């Protein structure tokens, strides 16, 4: 299939897919002639190259990054796209990549989806623990790393949805294990599990301990923990606490049912989560997620990280009173 559209915020997995396609389509000896990389504004130039036959051996790959035709498609570019796609060389590949979701209402998006391959590389939301664990397990299998159940849990908590870091950590674990099973002790020794400190931050917030929360936050920032990673852990934890508390107040007592509804991979955690939220209410916990959403917007808008995080910490403590 000579037309490809790869989209999604997981730049690492998306980049891996691009390299796999490049390796499959283009012979290294002829790469200088048969591989072209274009910015989204240079679509016409890219289409002209994509329509030409490969030079020498192998195929041709033309890669267009952040193509604007999937968010706003001028008629001229749409016409050129429609004219070119039926005439791509059988050994040629035209690849579009973008971080955001393509607008499915546009004719350009519909055209590419009709004749080509569309692959999504979205980040798994940090609160979907079961999917995160499945992703860690899958990538571990690809690296031929066998993880014990506690090791899988610890590694998932440490890396979250950061697939680049996950791949790097699995490479370290593979070198360490040399074919042996990896236990939680090995993960704790080799992987920087700063996510645990982020969970300590969440616990301090839940307890209303502003001073402790600010101290833990300061430690995280001094260790260069990414601000959005801290925010993601807090979203995950408070969402889980909210679900558990809502179900408790609704009269649900079955741990399996609570685990399924709250997307908790290990039902054994439910008992401890119930204890953690027994002194608060769903109404109070429900005030926290909008604050964390506002924190995400602030961080992505370029607000200074420390100021945004400290402000959110104080607002959360007040909201839980």
Short mmCIF file of C-alpha atoms in Angstrom, two decimals:
data_model
loop_
_atom_site.label_atom_id
_atom_site.label_comp_id
_atom_site.label_asym_id
_atom_site.label_seq_id
_atom_site.Cartn_x
_atom_site.Cartn_y
_atom_site.Cartn_z
CA UNK A 1 0.00 0.00 0.00
CA UNK A 2 1.90 3.10 -1.21
CA UNK A 3 0.04 5.78 0.83
CA UNK A 4 0.40 6.02 4.60
CA UNK A 5 -0.90 8.38 7.29
CA UNK A 6 0.64 8.04 10.76
CA UNK A 7 -0.78 10.31 13.46
CA UNK A 8 -0.79 10.65 17.24
CA UNK A 9 1.08 12.21 20.16
CA UNK A 10 3.33 9.20 20.80
CA UNK A 11 6.23 10.57 18.77
CA UNK A 12 8.53 7.72 19.75
CA UNK A 13 6.35 4.87 18.48
CA UNK A 14 5.38 6.93 15.45
CA UNK A 15 9.05 7.52 14.69
CA UNK A 16 9.79 3.82 15.02
CA UNK A 17 7.06 3.04 12.49
CA UNK A 18 8.54 5.60 10.10
CA UNK A 19 11.98 4.00 10.38
CA UNK A 20 10.51 0.53 9.82
CA UNK A 21 8.78 1.73 6.65
CA UNK A 22 11.95 3.47 5.51
CA UNK A 23 14.03 0.33 6.04
CA UNK A 24 11.50 -1.81 4.18
CA UNK A 25 11.01 0.56 1.24
CA UNK A 26 14.40 2.10 0.54
CA UNK A 27 17.69 0.34 -0.16
CA UNK A 28 20.50 2.02 1.82
CA UNK A 29 22.76 2.26 -1.23
CA UNK A 30 20.16 4.36 -3.06
CA UNK A 31 18.76 6.34 -0.12
CA UNK A 32 20.24 9.65 -1.25
CA UNK A 33 18.18 9.39 -4.44
CA UNK A 34 15.03 7.68 -3.17
CA UNK A 35 14.27 9.21 0.23
CA UNK A 36 12.78 12.68 0.56
CA UNK A 37 11.61 14.50 3.69
CA UNK A 38 9.37 17.57 3.37
CA UNK A 39 7.67 20.07 5.64
CA UNK A 40 3.89 20.24 5.37
CA UNK A 41 4.00 23.49 3.40
CA UNK A 42 5.99 21.81 0.61
CA UNK A 43 3.23 19.37 -0.33
CA UNK A 44 3.35 20.09 -4.07
CA UNK A 45 7.10 19.40 -4.23
CA UNK A 46 6.59 16.19 -2.26
CA UNK A 47 3.82 15.01 -4.57
CA UNK A 48 5.96 15.67 -7.63
CA UNK A 49 8.75 13.53 -6.21
CA UNK A 50 6.35 10.80 -5.10
CA UNK A 51 5.02 10.46 -8.65
CA UNK A 52 8.46 9.75 -10.10
CA UNK A 53 9.97 6.28 -10.40
CA UNK A 54 12.65 5.17 -7.93
CA UNK A 55 16.25 5.50 -9.06
CA UNK A 56 18.39 2.36 -9.06
CA UNK A 57 17.39 -0.49 -6.75
CA UNK A 58 14.61 -0.69 -4.20
CA UNK A 59 11.71 1.71 -3.76
CA UNK A 60 11.12 5.38 -3.01
CA UNK A 61 9.80 6.97 0.20
CA UNK A 62 8.54 10.55 0.31
CA UNK A 63 7.75 11.73 3.84
CA UNK A 64 5.61 14.82 4.52
CA UNK A 65 5.67 16.02 8.15
CA UNK A 66 2.77 17.88 9.77
CA UNK A 67 0.89 18.18 6.48
CA UNK A 68 -1.63 21.00 6.80
CA UNK A 69 -4.03 19.32 4.37
CA UNK A 70 -5.42 17.30 7.28
CA UNK A 71 -6.50 20.38 9.21
CA UNK A 72 -7.15 22.83 6.35
CA UNK A 73 -6.93 21.81 2.71
CA UNK A 74 -6.81 24.49 -0.01
CA UNK A 75 -8.56 23.49 -3.22
CA UNK A 76 -5.33 23.61 -5.21
CA UNK A 77 -3.54 21.19 -2.91
CA UNK A 78 -6.57 18.90 -2.77
CA UNK A 79 -6.73 18.80 -6.58
CA UNK A 80 -3.01 18.00 -6.83
CA UNK A 81 -3.35 15.27 -4.20
CA UNK A 82 -6.30 13.70 -6.00
CA UNK A 83 -4.41 13.86 -9.30
CA UNK A 84 -1.21 12.32 -7.92
CA UNK A 85 -2.42 9.44 -5.73
CA UNK A 86 -3.66 7.21 -8.58
CA UNK A 87 -0.33 7.60 -10.37
CA UNK A 88 2.12 6.75 -7.58
CA UNK A 89 4.79 4.30 -8.68
CA UNK A 90 4.13 0.74 -7.41
CA UNK A 91 7.49 0.80 -5.61
CA UNK A 92 6.94 4.28 -4.21
CA UNK A 93 5.57 5.22 -0.78
CA UNK A 94 4.01 8.53 0.21
CA UNK A 95 3.98 9.00 3.98
CA UNK A 96 2.17 11.71 5.94
CA UNK A 97 2.80 12.16 9.67
CA UNK A 98 1.22 14.55 12.15
CA UNK A 99 0.90 14.85 15.89
CA UNK A 100 -2.75 15.89 16.05
CA UNK A 101 -5.77 13.97 14.88
CA UNK A 102 -6.61 14.51 11.20
CA UNK A 103 -9.95 16.19 10.53
CA UNK A 104 -12.13 13.35 9.30
CA UNK A 105 -14.55 15.79 7.65
CA UNK A 106 -12.01 17.02 5.11
CA UNK A 107 -11.95 15.57 1.60
CA UNK A 108 -8.19 15.18 1.82
CA UNK A 109 -8.46 13.00 4.93
CA UNK A 110 -11.22 10.90 3.39
CA UNK A 111 -9.23 10.47 0.19
CA UNK A 112 -6.07 9.27 1.94
CA UNK A 113 -8.07 6.99 4.25
CA UNK A 114 -9.84 5.47 1.24
CA UNK A 115 -6.73 4.56 -0.73
CA UNK A 116 -4.08 4.21 1.98
CA UNK A 117 -3.10 2.98 5.41
CA UNK A 118 -3.99 5.05 8.48
CA UNK A 119 -2.26 4.22 11.79
CA UNK A 120 -2.89 5.88 15.14
CA UNK A 121 -0.11 6.40 17.68
CA UNK A 122 -1.97 8.05 20.55
CA UNK A 123 -0.59 8.09 24.08
CA UNK A 124 -2.47 5.87 26.49
CA UNK A 125 -4.18 8.07 29.12
CA UNK A 126 -2.28 7.77 32.43
CA UNK A 127 -5.37 6.54 34.29
CA UNK A 128 -5.83 3.48 32.03
CA UNK A 129 -3.59 1.26 34.11
CA UNK A 130 -4.58 -1.99 32.43
CA UNK A 131 -3.69 -0.66 28.98
CA UNK A 132 -0.41 0.78 30.25
CA UNK A 133 0.54 -2.58 31.75
CA UNK A 134 -0.39 -4.33 28.52
CA UNK A 135 1.83 -1.92 26.59
CA UNK A 136 4.75 -2.52 28.96
CA UNK A 137 4.23 -6.28 28.68
CA UNK A 138 4.10 -6.14 24.88
CA UNK A 139 7.24 -4.03 24.55
CA UNK A 140 9.01 -6.26 27.09
CA UNK A 141 8.16 -9.31 24.98
CA UNK A 142 9.54 -7.54 21.90
CA UNK A 143 12.77 -7.00 23.85
CA UNK A 144 12.62 -10.62 25.09
CA UNK A 145 12.45 -9.43 28.70
CA UNK A 146 10.42 -11.53 31.14
CA UNK A 147 8.93 -9.48 33.99
CA UNK A 148 7.49 -10.84 37.21
CA UNK A 149 4.06 -9.45 38.13
CA UNK A 150 5.49 -7.08 40.79
CA UNK A 151 8.22 -5.98 38.36
CA UNK A 152 5.61 -5.27 35.68
CA UNK A 153 3.60 -3.17 38.14
CA UNK A 154 6.65 -1.22 39.31
CA UNK A 155 7.94 -0.56 35.80
CA UNK A 156 4.49 0.58 34.63
CA UNK A 157 4.24 3.03 37.53
CA UNK A 158 7.76 4.31 36.82
CA UNK A 159 7.42 5.03 33.10
CA UNK A 160 3.67 5.59 32.60
CA UNK A 161 2.93 6.25 28.93
CA UNK A 162 6.47 7.41 28.06
CA UNK A 163 7.32 4.79 25.43
CA UNK A 164 10.76 6.23 24.68
CA UNK A 165 11.78 5.89 28.30
CA UNK A 166 10.15 2.46 28.52
CA UNK A 167 12.21 1.20 25.59
CA UNK A 168 15.40 2.58 27.15
CA UNK A 169 14.63 0.99 30.52
CA UNK A 170 13.84 -2.36 28.90
CA UNK A 171 17.16 -2.24 27.07
CA UNK A 172 18.92 -1.83 30.44
CA UNK A 173 16.89 -4.63 32.01
CA UNK A 174 17.61 -6.96 29.08
CA UNK A 175 21.36 -6.41 29.46
CA UNK A 176 21.09 -7.01 33.20
CA UNK A 177 18.89 -10.11 33.05
CA UNK A 178 20.70 -11.98 30.26
CA UNK A 179 17.63 -14.12 29.63
CA UNK A 180 16.61 -14.49 33.28
CA UNK A 181 13.31 -13.26 34.67
CA UNK A 182 13.38 -9.70 36.03
CA UNK A 183 11.97 -9.14 39.52
CA UNK A 184 10.81 -6.00 41.30
CA UNK A 185 14.13 -5.67 43.14
CA UNK A 186 15.98 -5.39 39.82
CA UNK A 187 13.52 -2.80 38.52
CA UNK A 188 13.89 -0.80 41.72
CA UNK A 189 17.68 -0.87 41.43
CA UNK A 190 17.95 -0.06 37.73
CA UNK A 191 14.93 2.15 36.97
CA UNK A 192 14.54 5.64 38.39
CA UNK A 193 11.09 5.23 39.92
CA UNK A 194 10.36 8.91 40.49
CA UNK A 195 6.69 8.17 39.79
CA UNK A 196 6.55 6.79 43.32
CA UNK A 197 7.46 10.22 44.61
CA UNK A 198 4.67 11.64 42.48
CA UNK A 199 2.32 9.20 44.20
CA UNK A 200 3.64 10.50 47.52
CA UNK A 201 2.75 13.99 46.31
CA UNK A 202 -0.79 12.79 45.58
CA UNK A 203 -1.02 11.21 49.04
CA UNK A 204 0.10 14.44 50.70
CA UNK A 205 -2.51 16.38 48.73
CA UNK A 206 -5.25 13.94 49.70
CA UNK A 207 -4.25 14.30 53.35
CA UNK A 208 -4.36 18.09 53.06
CA UNK A 209 -0.69 18.43 53.99
CA UNK A 210 0.29 21.47 51.93
CA UNK A 211 3.78 21.83 53.39
CA UNK A 212 4.62 18.17 52.74
CA UNK A 213 3.20 18.38 49.22
CA UNK A 214 5.30 21.44 48.40
CA UNK A 215 8.42 19.75 49.79
CA UNK A 216 7.85 16.62 47.68
CA UNK A 217 7.14 18.78 44.64
CA UNK A 218 10.39 20.66 45.17
CA UNK A 219 12.30 17.35 45.30
CA UNK A 220 10.66 16.20 42.08
CA UNK A 221 11.56 19.39 40.26
CA UNK A 222 15.13 19.29 41.52
CA UNK A 223 15.39 15.79 40.06
CA UNK A 224 14.19 17.20 36.72
CA UNK A 225 10.99 15.20 36.74
CA UNK A 226 8.91 16.52 33.78
CA UNK A 227 6.06 18.73 34.96
CA UNK A 228 3.55 17.07 32.64
CA UNK A 229 4.61 13.68 34.00
CA UNK A 230 3.84 14.87 37.54
CA UNK A 231 0.49 16.19 36.35
CA UNK A 232 -0.29 12.88 34.61
CA UNK A 233 0.40 10.85 37.77
CA UNK A 234 -1.84 13.16 39.80
CA UNK A 235 -4.64 12.83 37.24
CA UNK A 236 -4.31 9.06 37.33
CA UNK A 237 -4.35 8.85 41.11
CA UNK A 238 -7.17 11.32 41.75
CA UNK A 239 -9.31 9.82 39.02
CA UNK A 240 -8.89 6.39 40.61
CA UNK A 241 -9.69 7.75 44.06
CA UNK A 242 -12.77 9.51 42.69
CA UNK A 243 -14.08 6.36 41.01
CA UNK A 244 -13.56 4.29 44.16
CA UNK A 245 -15.28 6.87 46.36
CA UNK A 246 -18.22 7.27 43.95
CA UNK A 247 -18.76 3.51 43.93
CA UNK A 248 -18.50 3.29 47.72
CA UNK A 249 -21.10 6.02 48.12
CA UNK A 250 -23.31 4.18 45.62
CA UNK A 251 -23.21 1.12 47.88
CA UNK A 252 -20.83 -1.03 45.83
CA UNK A 253 -18.69 -3.31 47.98
CA UNK A 254 -17.47 -5.94 45.53
CA UNK A 255 -13.74 -5.43 44.88
CA UNK A 256 -13.91 -7.02 41.43
CA UNK A 257 -16.73 -4.71 40.36
CA UNK A 258 -14.92 -1.64 41.70
CA UNK A 259 -11.69 -2.68 39.98
CA UNK A 260 -13.47 -3.16 36.66
CA UNK A 261 -15.30 0.17 36.82
CA UNK A 262 -12.21 2.13 37.91
CA UNK A 263 -9.87 0.32 35.48
CA UNK A 264 -7.72 -1.01 38.32
CA UNK A 265 -5.65 -3.90 36.98
CA UNK A 266 -5.14 -5.57 40.37
CA UNK A 267 -8.36 -5.96 42.41
CA UNK A 268 -6.18 -6.45 45.47
CA UNK A 269 -5.46 -2.70 45.41
CA UNK A 270 -9.13 -1.89 45.97
CA UNK A 271 -8.97 -2.55 49.72
CA UNK A 272 -6.12 -0.07 50.18
CA UNK A 273 -7.77 2.51 47.92
CA UNK A 274 -10.97 2.25 49.97
CA UNK A 275 -8.96 2.97 53.11
CA UNK A 276 -7.27 5.96 51.47
CA UNK A 277 -10.56 7.67 50.56
CA UNK A 278 -12.63 6.76 53.61
CA UNK A 279 -12.22 10.24 55.16
CA UNK A 280 -13.14 12.26 52.08
CA UNK A 281 -16.09 12.44 49.71
CA UNK A 282 -16.74 12.10 46.00
CA UNK A 283 -17.89 15.71 45.94
CA UNK A 284 -14.52 16.93 47.25
CA UNK A 285 -12.50 14.64 45.00
CA UNK A 286 -14.54 15.84 42.04
CA UNK A 287 -13.19 19.36 42.57
CA UNK A 288 -9.62 18.24 41.91
CA UNK A 289 -9.72 17.03 38.31
CA UNK A 290 -10.71 20.45 36.86
CA UNK A 291 -7.74 21.96 38.72
CA UNK A 292 -5.44 19.36 37.18
CA UNK A 293 -6.93 20.01 33.75
CA UNK A 294 -6.21 23.70 34.21
CA UNK A 295 -2.67 22.79 35.25
CA UNK A 296 -2.18 20.85 32.01
CA UNK A 297 -3.39 23.81 29.96
CA UNK A 298 -1.09 26.16 31.86
CA UNK A 299 1.95 23.93 31.37
CA UNK A 300 1.28 23.44 27.67
CA UNK A 301 0.76 27.18 27.27
CA UNK A 302 4.27 27.91 28.50
CA UNK A 303 3.57 29.08 32.05
CA UNK A 304 6.60 28.61 34.36
CA UNK A 305 6.41 25.04 35.62
CA UNK A 306 7.21 25.60 39.28
CA UNK A 307 4.71 28.43 39.66
CA UNK A 308 1.96 26.47 37.89
CA UNK A 309 2.54 23.34 39.96
CA UNK A 310 2.78 25.15 43.29
CA UNK A 311 -0.42 27.05 42.53
CA UNK A 312 -2.21 23.80 41.66
CA UNK A 313 -0.98 22.15 44.87
CA UNK A 314 -2.43 24.93 47.02
CA UNK A 315 -5.71 24.98 45.09
CA UNK A 316 -6.09 21.20 45.47
CA UNK A 317 -5.45 21.30 49.21
CA UNK A 318 -8.11 24.01 49.58
CA UNK A 319 -10.55 22.10 47.35
CA UNK A 320 -10.29 18.99 49.53
CA UNK A 321 -11.11 20.81 52.78
#
